[in-house]
PDB file of C-alpha atoms in Angstrom:
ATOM      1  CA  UNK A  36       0.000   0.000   0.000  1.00  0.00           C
ATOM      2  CA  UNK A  37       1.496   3.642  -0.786  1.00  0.00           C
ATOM      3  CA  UNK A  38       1.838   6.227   1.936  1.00  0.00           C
ATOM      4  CA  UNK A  39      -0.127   8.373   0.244  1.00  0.00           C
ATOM      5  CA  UNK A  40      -3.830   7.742  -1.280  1.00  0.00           C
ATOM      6  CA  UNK A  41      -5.805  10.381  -3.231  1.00  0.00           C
ATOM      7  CA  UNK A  42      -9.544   9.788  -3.265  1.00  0.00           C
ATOM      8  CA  UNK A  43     -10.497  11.593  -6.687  1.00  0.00           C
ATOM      9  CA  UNK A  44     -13.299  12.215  -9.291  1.00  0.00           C
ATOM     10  CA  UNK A  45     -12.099  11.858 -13.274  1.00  0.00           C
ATOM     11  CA  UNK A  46     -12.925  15.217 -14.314  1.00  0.00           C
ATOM     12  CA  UNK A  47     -12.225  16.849 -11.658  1.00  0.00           C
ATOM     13  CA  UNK A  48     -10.913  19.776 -11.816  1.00  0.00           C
ATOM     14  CA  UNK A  49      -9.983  19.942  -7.961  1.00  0.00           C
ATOM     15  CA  UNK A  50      -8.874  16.492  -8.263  1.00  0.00           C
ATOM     16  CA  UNK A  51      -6.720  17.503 -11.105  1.00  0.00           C
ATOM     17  CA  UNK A  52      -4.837  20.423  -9.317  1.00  0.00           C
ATOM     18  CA  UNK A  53      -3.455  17.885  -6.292  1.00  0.00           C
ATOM     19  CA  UNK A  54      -2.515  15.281  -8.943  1.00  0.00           C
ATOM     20  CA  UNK A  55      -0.842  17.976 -10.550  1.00  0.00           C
ATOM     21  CA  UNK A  56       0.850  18.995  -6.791  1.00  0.00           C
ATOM     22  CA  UNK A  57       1.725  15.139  -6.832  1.00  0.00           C
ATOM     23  CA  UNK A  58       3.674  14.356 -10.033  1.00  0.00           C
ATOM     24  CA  UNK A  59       5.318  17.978  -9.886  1.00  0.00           C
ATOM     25  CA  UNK A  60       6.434  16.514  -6.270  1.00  0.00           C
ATOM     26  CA  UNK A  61       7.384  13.495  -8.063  1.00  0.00           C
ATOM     27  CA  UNK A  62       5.320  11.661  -5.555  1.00  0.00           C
ATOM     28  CA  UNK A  63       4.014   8.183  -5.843  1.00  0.00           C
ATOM     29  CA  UNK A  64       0.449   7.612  -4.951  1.00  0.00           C
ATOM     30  CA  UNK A  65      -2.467   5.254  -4.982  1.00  0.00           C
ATOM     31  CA  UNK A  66      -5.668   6.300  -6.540  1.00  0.00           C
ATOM     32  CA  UNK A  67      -9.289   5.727  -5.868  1.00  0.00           C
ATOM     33  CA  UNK A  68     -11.344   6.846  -8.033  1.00  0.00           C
ATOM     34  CA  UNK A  69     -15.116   7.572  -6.628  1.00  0.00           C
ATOM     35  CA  UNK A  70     -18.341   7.183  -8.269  1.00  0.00           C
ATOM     36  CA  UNK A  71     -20.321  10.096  -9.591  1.00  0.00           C
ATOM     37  CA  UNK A  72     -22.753  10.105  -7.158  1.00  0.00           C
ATOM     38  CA  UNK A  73     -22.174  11.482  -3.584  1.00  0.00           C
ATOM     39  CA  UNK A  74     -24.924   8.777  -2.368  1.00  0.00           C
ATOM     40  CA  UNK A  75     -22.262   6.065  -3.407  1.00  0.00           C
ATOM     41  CA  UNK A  76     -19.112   7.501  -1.988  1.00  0.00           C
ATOM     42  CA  UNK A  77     -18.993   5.361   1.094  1.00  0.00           C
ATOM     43  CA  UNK A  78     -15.673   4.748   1.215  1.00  0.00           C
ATOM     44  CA  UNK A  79     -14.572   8.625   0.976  1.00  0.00           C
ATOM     45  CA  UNK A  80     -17.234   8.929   3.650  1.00  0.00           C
ATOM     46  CA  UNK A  81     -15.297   6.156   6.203  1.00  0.00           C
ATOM     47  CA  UNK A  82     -12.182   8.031   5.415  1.00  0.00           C
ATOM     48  CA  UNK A  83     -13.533  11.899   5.623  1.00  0.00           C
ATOM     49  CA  UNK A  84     -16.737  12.204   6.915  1.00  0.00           C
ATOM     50  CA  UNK A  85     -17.635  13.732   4.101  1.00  0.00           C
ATOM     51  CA  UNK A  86     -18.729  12.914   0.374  1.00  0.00           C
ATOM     52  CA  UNK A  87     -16.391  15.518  -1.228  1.00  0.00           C
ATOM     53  CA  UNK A  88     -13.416  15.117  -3.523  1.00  0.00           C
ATOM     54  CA  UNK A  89     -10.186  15.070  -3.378  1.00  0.00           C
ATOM     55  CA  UNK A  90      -9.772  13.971  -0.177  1.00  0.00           C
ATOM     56  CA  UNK A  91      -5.570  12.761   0.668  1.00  0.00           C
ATOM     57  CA  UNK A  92      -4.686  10.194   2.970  1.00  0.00           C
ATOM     58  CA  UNK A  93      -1.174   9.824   4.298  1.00  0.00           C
ATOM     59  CA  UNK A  94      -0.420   7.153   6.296  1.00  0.00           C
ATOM     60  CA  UNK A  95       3.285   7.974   6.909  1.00  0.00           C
ATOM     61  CA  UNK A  96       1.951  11.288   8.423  1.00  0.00           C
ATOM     62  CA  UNK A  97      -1.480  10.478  10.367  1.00  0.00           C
ATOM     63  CA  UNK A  98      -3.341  12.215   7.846  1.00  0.00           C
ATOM     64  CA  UNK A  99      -6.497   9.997   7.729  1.00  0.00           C
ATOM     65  CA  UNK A 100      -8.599  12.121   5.550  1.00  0.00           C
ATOM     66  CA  UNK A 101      -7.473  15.652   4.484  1.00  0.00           C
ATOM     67  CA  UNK A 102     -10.519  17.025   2.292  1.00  0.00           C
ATOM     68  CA  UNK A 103      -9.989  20.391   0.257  1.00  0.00           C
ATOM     69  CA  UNK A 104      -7.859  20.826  -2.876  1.00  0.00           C
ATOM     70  CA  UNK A 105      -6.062  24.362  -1.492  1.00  0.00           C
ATOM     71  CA  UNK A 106      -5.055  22.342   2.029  1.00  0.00           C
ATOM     72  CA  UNK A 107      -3.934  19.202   0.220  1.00  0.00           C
ATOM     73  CA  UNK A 108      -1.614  21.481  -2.024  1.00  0.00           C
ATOM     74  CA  UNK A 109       0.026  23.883   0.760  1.00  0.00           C
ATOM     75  CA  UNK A 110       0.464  20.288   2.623  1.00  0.00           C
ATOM     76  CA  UNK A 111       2.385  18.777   0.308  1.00  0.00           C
ATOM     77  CA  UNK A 112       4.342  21.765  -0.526  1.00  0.00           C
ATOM     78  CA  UNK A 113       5.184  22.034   3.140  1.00  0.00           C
ATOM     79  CA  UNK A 114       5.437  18.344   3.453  1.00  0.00           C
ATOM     80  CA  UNK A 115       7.486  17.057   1.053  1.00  0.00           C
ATOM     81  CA  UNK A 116       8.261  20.148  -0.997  1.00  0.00           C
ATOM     82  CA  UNK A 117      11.662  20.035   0.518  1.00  0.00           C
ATOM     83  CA  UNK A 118      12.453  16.406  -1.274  1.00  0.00           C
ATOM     84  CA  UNK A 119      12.297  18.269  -4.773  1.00  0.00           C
ATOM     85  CA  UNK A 120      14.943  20.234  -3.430  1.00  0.00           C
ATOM     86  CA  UNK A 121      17.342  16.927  -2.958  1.00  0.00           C
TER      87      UNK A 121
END
């Protein structure tokens, strides 16, 4: 299992600017994508507590459910933005 999991909509334009955060990063992560409708998103839900995409897990950090495409992004700049640097 990767450290880091991105729960993510195809199409989504949120979705698209962390998984753009992530490969700049050069950042290995699993994806799952979520159906279209918010009544199916269960598993988002267990992770989040809320239906809403992206939501980043990572599991080397304690992050269980980070929702919010702006937060993910400053997080992983602060995060792991240093290991660019390398």
């Amino acid at each position: 299992m990767a450290d880091l999991e991105l729960y993510e909509l195809d199409g989504c334009p949120y979705c698209a600017k962390v998984t753009r955060k992530l490969d700049e990063l050069g950042l290995e992560y699993e994806s799952h994508m979520v159906p279209r409708s918010h009544d199916e998103r269960t598993e988002v839900k267990a992770v989040s507590g809320q239906t809403g995409v992206p939501v980043l897990v990572d599991n080397e950090h304690g992050v269980e459910g980070m929702p919010e495409s702006d937060d993910i992004v400053e997080y992983l700049e602060q995060t792991y933005g240093q290991r660019a640097d390398v």
